[in-house]
CSV table of C-alpha atoms and ligand atoms in Angstrom, one decimal:
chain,number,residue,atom,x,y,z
A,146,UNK,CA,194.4,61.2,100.2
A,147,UNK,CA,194.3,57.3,101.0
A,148,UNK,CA,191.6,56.1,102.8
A,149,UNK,CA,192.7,54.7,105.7
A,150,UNK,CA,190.0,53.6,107.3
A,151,UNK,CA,190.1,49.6,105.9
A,152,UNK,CA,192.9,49.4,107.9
A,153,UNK,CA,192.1,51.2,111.1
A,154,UNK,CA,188.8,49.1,110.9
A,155,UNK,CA,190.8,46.1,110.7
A,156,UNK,CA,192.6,47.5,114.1
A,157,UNK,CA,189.2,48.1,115.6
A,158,UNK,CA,187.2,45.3,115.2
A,159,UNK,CA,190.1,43.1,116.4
A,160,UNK,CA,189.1,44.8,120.0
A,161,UNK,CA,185.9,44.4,122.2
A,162,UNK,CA,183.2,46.2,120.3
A,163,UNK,CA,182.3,48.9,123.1
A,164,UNK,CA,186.4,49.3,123.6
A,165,UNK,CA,186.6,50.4,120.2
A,166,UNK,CA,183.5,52.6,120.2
A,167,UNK,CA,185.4,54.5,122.9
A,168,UNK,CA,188.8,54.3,121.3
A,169,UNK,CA,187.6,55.9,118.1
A,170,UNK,CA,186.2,58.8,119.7
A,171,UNK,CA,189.0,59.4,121.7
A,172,UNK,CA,191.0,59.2,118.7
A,173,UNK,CA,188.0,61.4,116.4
A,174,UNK,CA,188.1,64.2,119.4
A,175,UNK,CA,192.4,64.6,119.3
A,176,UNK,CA,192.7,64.6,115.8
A,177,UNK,CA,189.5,66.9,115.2
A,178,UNK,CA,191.3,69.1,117.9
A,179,UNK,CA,194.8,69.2,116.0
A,180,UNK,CA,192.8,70.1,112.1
A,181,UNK,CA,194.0,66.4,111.0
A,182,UNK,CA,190.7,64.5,111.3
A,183,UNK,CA,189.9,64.8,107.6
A,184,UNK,CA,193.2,63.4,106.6
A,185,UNK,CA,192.8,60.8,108.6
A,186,UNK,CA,189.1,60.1,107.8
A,187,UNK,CA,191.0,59.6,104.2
A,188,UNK,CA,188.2,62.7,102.8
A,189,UNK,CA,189.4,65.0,99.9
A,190,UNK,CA,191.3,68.2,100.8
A,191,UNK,CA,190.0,71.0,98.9
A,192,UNK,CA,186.9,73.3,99.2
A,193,UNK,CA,183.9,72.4,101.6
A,194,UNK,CA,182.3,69.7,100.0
A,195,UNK,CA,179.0,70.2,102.0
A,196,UNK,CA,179.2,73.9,101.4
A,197,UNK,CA,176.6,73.7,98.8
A,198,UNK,CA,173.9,71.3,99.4
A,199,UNK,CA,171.6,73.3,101.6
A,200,UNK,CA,168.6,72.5,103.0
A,201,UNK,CA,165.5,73.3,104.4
A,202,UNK,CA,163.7,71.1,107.0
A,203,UNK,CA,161.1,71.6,110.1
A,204,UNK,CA,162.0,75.1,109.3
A,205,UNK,CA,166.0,74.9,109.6
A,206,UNK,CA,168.7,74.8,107.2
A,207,UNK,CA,170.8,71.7,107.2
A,208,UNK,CA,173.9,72.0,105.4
A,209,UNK,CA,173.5,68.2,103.3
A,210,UNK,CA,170.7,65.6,103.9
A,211,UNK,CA,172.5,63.3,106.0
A,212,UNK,CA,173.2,63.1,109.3
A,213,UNK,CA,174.9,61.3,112.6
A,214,UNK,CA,172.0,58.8,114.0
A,215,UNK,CA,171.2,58.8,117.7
A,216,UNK,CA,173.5,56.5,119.8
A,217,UNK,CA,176.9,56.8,118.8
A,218,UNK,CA,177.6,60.1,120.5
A,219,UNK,CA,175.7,59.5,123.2
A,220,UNK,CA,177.1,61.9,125.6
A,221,UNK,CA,177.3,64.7,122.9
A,222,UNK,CA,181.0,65.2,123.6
A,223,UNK,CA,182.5,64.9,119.8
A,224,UNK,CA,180.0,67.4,117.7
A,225,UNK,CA,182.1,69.1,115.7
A,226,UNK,CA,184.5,66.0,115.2
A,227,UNK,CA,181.2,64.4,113.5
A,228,UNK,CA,180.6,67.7,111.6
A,229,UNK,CA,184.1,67.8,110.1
A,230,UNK,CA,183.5,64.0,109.2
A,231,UNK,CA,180.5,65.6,106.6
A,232,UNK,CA,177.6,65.3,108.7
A,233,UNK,CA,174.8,67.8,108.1
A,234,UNK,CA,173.1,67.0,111.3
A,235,UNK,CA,174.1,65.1,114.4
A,236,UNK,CA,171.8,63.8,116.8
A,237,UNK,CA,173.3,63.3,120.3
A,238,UNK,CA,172.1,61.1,123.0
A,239,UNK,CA,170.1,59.3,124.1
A,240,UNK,CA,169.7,61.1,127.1
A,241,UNK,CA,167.5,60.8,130.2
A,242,UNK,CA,166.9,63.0,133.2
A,243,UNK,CA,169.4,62.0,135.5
A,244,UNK,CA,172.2,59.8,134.2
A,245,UNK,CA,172.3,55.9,134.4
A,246,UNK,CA,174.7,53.4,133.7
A,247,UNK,CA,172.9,51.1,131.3
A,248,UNK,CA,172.8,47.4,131.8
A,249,UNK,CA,175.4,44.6,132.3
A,250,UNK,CA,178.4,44.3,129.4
A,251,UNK,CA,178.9,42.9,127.1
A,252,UNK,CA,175.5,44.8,125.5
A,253,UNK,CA,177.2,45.5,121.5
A,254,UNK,CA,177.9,42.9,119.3
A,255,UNK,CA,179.2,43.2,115.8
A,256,UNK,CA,178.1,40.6,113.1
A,257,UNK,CA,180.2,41.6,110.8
A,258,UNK,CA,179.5,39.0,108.1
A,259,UNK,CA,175.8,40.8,107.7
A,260,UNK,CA,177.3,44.5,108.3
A,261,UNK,CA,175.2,44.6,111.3
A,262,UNK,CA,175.1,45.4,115.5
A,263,UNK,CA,173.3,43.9,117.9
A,264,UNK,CA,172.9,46.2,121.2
A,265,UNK,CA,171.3,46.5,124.3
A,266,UNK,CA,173.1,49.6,125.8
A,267,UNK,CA,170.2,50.7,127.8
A,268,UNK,CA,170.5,54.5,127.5
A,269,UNK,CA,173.9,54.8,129.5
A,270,UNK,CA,174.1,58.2,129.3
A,271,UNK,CA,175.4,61.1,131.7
A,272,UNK,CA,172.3,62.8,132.5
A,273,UNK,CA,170.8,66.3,131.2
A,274,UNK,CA,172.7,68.6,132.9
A,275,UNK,CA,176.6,67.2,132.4
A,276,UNK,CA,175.1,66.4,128.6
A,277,UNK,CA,174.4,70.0,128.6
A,278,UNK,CA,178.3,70.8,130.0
A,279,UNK,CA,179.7,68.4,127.3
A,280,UNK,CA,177.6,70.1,124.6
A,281,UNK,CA,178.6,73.8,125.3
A,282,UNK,CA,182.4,72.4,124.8
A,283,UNK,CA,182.3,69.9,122.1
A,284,UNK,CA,179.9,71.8,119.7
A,285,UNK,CA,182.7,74.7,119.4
A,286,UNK,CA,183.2,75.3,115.3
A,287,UNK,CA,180.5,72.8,114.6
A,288,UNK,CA,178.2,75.2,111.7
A,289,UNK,CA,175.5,72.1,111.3
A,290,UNK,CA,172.1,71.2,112.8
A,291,UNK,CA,172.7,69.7,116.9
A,292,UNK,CA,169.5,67.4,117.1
A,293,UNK,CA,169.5,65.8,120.8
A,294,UNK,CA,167.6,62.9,121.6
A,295,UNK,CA,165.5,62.6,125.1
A,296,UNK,CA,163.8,59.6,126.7
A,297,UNK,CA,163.0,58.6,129.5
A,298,UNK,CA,164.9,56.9,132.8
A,299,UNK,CA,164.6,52.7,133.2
A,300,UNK,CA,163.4,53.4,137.5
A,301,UNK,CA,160.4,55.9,135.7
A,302,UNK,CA,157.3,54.1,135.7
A,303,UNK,CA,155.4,54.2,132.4
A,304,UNK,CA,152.4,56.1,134.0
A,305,UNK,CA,154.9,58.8,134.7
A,306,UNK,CA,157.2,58.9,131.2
A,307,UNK,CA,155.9,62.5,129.8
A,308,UNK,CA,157.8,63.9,133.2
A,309,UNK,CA,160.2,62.5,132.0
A,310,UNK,CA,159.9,63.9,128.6
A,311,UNK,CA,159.2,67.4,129.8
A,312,UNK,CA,162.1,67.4,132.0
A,313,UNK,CA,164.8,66.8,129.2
A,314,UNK,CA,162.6,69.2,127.2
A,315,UNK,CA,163.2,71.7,129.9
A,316,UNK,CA,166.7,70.8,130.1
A,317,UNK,CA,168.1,71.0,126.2
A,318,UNK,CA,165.8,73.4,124.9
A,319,UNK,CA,168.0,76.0,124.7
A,320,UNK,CA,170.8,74.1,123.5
A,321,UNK,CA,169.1,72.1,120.9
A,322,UNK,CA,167.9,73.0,117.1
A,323,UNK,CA,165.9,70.2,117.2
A,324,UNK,CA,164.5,67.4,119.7
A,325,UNK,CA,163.6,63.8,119.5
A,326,UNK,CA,161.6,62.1,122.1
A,327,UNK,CA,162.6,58.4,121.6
A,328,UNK,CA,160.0,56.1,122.1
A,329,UNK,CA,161.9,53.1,120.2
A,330,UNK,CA,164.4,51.7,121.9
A,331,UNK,CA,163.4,48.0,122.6
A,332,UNK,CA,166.7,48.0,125.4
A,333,UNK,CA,164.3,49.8,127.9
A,334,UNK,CA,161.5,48.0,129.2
A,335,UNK,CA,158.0,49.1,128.5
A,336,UNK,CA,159.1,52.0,126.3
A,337,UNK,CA,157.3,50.9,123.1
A,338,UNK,CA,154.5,50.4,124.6
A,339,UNK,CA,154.6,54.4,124.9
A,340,UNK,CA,154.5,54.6,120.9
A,341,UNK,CA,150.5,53.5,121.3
A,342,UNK,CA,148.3,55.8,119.9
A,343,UNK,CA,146.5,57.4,123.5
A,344,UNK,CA,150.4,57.6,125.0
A,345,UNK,CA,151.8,59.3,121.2
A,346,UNK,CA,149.0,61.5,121.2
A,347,UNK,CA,149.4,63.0,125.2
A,348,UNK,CA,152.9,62.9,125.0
A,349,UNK,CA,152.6,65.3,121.8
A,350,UNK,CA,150.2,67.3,122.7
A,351,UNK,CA,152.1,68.0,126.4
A,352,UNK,CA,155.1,68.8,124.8
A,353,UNK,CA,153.5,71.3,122.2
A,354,UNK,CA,151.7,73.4,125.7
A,355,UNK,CA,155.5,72.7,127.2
A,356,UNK,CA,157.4,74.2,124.1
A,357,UNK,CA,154.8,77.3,124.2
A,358,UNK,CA,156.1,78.5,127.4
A,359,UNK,CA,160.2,77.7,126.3
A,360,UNK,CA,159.7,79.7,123.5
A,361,UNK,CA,158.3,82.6,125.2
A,362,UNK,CA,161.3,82.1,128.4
A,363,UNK,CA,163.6,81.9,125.2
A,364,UNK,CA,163.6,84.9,123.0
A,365,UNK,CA,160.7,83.4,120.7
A,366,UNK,CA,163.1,80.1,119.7
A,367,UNK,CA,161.0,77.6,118.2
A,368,UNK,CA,162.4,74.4,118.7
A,369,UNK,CA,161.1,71.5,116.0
A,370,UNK,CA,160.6,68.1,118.0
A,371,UNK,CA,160.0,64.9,116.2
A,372,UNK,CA,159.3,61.5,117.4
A,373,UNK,CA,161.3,58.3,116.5
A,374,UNK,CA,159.3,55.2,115.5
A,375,UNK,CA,160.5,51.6,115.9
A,376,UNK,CA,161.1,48.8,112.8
A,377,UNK,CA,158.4,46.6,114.4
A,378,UNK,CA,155.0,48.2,114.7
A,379,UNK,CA,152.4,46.7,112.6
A,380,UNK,CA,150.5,47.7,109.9
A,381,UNK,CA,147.4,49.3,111.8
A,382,UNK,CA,149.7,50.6,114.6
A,383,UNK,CA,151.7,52.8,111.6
A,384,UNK,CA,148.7,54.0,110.7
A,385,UNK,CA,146.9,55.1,113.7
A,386,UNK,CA,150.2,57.2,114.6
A,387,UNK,CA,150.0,58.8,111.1
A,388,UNK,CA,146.7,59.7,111.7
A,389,UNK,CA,148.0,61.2,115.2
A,390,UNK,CA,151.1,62.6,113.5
A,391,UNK,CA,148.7,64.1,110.9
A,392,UNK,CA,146.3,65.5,113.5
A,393,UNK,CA,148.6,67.1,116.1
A,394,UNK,CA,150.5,68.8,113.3
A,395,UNK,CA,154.2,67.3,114.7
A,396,UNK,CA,157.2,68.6,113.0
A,397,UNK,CA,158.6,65.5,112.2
A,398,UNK,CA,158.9,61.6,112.4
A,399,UNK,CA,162.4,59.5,112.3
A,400,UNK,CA,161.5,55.6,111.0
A,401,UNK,CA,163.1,54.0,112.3
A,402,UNK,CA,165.5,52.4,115.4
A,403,UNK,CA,166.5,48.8,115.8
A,404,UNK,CA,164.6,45.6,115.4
A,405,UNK,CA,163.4,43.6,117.5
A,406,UNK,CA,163.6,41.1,114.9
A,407,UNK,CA,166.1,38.4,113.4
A,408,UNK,CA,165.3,38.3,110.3
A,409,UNK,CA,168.7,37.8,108.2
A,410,UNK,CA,170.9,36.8,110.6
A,411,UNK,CA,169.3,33.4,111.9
A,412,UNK,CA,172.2,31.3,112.8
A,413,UNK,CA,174.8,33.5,114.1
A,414,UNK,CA,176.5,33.5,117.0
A,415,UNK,CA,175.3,36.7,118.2
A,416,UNK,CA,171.8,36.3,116.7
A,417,UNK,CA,170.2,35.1,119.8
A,418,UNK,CA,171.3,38.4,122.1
A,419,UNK,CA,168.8,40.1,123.6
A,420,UNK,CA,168.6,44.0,121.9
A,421,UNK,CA,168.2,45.5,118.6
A,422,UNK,CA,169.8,44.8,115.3
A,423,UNK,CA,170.8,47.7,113.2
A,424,UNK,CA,172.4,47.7,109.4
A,425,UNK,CA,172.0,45.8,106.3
A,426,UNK,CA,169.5,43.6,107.6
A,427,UNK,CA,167.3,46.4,108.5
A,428,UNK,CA,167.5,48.7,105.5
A,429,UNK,CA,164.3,47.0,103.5
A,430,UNK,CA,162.1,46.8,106.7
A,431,UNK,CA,162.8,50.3,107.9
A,432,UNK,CA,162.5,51.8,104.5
A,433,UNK,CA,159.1,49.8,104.3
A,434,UNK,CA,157.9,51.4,107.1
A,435,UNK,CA,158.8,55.1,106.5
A,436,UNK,CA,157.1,54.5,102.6
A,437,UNK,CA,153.8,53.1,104.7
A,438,UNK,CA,153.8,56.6,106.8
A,439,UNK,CA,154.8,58.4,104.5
A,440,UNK,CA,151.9,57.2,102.4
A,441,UNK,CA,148.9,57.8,105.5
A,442,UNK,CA,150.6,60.9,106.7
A,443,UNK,CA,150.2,64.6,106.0
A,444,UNK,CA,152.6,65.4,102.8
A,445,UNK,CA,153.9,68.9,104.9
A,446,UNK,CA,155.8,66.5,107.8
A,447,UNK,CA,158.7,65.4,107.1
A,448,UNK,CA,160.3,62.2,107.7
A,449,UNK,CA,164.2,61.3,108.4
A,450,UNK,CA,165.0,58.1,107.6
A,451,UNK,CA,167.3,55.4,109.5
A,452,UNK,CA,167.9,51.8,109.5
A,453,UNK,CA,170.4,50.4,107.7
A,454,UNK,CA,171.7,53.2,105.4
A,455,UNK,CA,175.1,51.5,104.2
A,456,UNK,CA,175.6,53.3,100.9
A,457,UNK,CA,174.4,55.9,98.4
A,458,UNK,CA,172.0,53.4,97.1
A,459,UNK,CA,170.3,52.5,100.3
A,460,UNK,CA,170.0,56.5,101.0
A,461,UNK,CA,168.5,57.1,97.4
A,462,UNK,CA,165.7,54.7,98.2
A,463,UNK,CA,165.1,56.2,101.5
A,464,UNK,CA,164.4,59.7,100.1
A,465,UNK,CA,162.7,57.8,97.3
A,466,UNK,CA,160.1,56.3,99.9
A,467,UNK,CA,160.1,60.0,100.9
A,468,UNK,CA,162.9,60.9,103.6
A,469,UNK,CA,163.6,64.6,103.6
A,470,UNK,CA,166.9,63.9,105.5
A,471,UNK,CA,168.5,59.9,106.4
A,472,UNK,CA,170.8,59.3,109.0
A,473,UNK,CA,173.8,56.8,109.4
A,474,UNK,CA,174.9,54.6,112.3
A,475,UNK,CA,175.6,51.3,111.5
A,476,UNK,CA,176.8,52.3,107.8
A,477,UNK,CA,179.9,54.8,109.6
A,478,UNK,CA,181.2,51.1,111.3
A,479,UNK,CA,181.3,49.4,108.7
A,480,UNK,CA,181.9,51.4,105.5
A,481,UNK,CA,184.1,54.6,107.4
A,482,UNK,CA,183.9,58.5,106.9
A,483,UNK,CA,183.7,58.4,103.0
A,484,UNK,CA,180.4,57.3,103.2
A,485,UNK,CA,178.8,60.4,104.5
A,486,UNK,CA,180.0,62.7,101.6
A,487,UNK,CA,179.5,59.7,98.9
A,488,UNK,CA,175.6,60.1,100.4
A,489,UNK,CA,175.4,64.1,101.0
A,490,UNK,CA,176.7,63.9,97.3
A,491,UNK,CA,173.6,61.2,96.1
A,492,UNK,CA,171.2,62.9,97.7
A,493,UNK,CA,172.6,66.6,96.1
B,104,FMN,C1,175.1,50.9,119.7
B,104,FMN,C2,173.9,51.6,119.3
B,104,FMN,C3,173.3,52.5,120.2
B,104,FMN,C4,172.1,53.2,119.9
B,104,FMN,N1,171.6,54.1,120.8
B,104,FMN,C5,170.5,54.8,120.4
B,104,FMN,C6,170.0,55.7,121.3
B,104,FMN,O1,170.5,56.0,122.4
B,104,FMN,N2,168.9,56.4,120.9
B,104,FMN,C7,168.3,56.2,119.7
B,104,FMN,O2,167.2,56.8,119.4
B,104,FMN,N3,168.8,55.3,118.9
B,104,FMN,C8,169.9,54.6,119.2
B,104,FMN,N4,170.4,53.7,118.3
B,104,FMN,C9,169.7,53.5,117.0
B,104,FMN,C10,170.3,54.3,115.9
B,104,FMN,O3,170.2,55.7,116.1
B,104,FMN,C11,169.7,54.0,114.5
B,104,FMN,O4,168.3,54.4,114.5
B,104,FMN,C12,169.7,52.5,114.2
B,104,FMN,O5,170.9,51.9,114.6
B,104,FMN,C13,169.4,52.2,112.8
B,104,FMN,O6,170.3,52.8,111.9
B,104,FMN,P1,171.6,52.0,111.3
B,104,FMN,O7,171.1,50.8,110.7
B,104,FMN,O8,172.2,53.0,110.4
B,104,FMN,O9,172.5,51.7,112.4
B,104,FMN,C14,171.5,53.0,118.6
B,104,FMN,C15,172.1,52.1,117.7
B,104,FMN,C16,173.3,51.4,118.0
B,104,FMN,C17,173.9,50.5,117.0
């Protein structure tokens, strides 16, 4: 089957980067819903090739190691399109308690001579309970791992963000096999200041009592949540949240989201917009940091790794510095759908 994503990349890139975004998963949903997304996706006819590289994580079994990274389907309307693309796990959202339009466009540039994206999208996102509605549709025939992603809303003061927190809690539980509580994005203001250790540790330790009672209102579900780190934090500031990790026993950790930082694309056009930068420039420093927690941090929690995963290579080194599971945003722009069985098959 020819691979023709080189030229509907060509197509895309020649439009408005958040156009595109939202042409593409127009055009993901209709072919997914008439059987010809593989085909066009330019993957190999045949038998399942993610049939047998289970895998078990925070207690569930993902069908491969690699999954869809929080922020491209954002209001968890094209699951099982992403799980017919390969993806062992697909993390939906980000999405807050009530739904908010995000700031001013344009907020997503593409600097395509570095592989990377700037954005500052600002959790635009539908709100928990139309996320919920989309979710019960689009996950129909989808057989991986639905991780959904929860933060809190930009009008929320920081005194009040574990409300916010519980409330989205509250509000996917039941639909989600596991949760993130995202406390990385640098596109809404104040929230990574949340990631200190006093904040990590109450937000944690509130959403453990609050997951008690969910599991008892839900049959005895146990829902894993993990908590997604940023690029930036220093030295000392890893290390104090591995020693809160360690200590409150959380299921998991993602390292990490954007940067904050420039580092590799000085001089570009784009490099001076305000948001974070995902892709190739961020695959060293986010790999850096998730071998630095992975190194203070109790050996039994697992880490998923992110940032600039862009081929089998960059995932090797991930689960190398000690990712049970990576994830790909960035890497689906730039390389297309072959990328996410080259990696499931990598990381076999
Ligand atoms: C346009 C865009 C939107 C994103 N939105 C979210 C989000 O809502 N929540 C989140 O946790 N991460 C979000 N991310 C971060 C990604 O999930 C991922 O962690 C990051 O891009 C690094 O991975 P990559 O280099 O493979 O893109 C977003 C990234 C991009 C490029």
């Amino acid at each position: 089957m020819p691979d023709f994503y080189p030229i509907a990349r060509r197509i895309l890139f020649s439009l408005d980067a958040e156009a595109a975004h939202h042409a593409t998963l127009a055009m993901m949903k209709t072919a997914d819903a008439f059987g010809v997304l593989g085909q066009l996706a330019g993957l190999d006819e045949g038998p399942d090739p993610v049939a047998s590289r289970e895998v078990e994580v925070m207690g569930l079994t993902f069908p491969n190691r690699v999954g869809l990274a929080a922020g491209l389907d954002k209001k968890g309307e094209a699951i099982s399109a992403f799980g017919n693309l390969g993806f062992g796990h697909v993390e939906v959202g980000t999405v807050t308690p009530m739904a908010q339009s995000g700031n001013d466009k344009p907020r997503l540039f593409r600097l395509k001579e570095h592989e990377a994206i700037i954005n500052r999208m600002g959790f635009n996102n539908p709100g928990v309970p139309s996320m919920m509605e989309n979710i019960g549709k689009s996950r129909r025939g989808f057989r991986g791992i639905l991780g959904i992603n929860i933060g809190k809303n930009k009008d929320t003061p920081n005194e009040g963000f574990i409300d916010d927190y519980l409330k989205c809690l509250e509000g996917v539980y039941q639909a989600a096999d596991y949760i993130t509580a995202n406390l990385s994005s640098p596109n809404t203001k104040g929230l990574r200041d949340l990631q200190s250790e006093s904040n990590c540790r109450e937000l944690i330790l509130r959403m453990q009592e609050r997951r008690e009672k969910l599991k008892g209102e839900n049959d005895g579900k146990y829902v894993p949540f993990v908590i997604k780190i940023a690029p930036d934090l220093a030295e000392d500031a890893v290390k104090a949240l591995a020693a809160v990790f360690s200590e409150t026993r959380i299921d998991g950790v993602i390292t990490t989201n954007t940067t904050i930082e420039r580092a590799g694309v000085s001089g570009h056009e784009y490099a001076k917009e305000a948001g974070g930068l995902s892709g190739a420039p961020l695959t060293e420093k986010a790999t850096e940091i998730l071998a630095l927690l992975r190194s203070e941090m109790d050996d039994a929690i697992p880490i998923i790794g992110s940032g600039g995963v862009m081929s089998p290579a960059d995932a090797r080194a991930k689960f190398d510095a000690g990712a049970s599971l990576v994830q790909v945003y960035s890497g689906l722009i730039y390389r297309g759908a072959t990328l996410v069985r080259e990696i499931a098959e990598e990381l076999e």
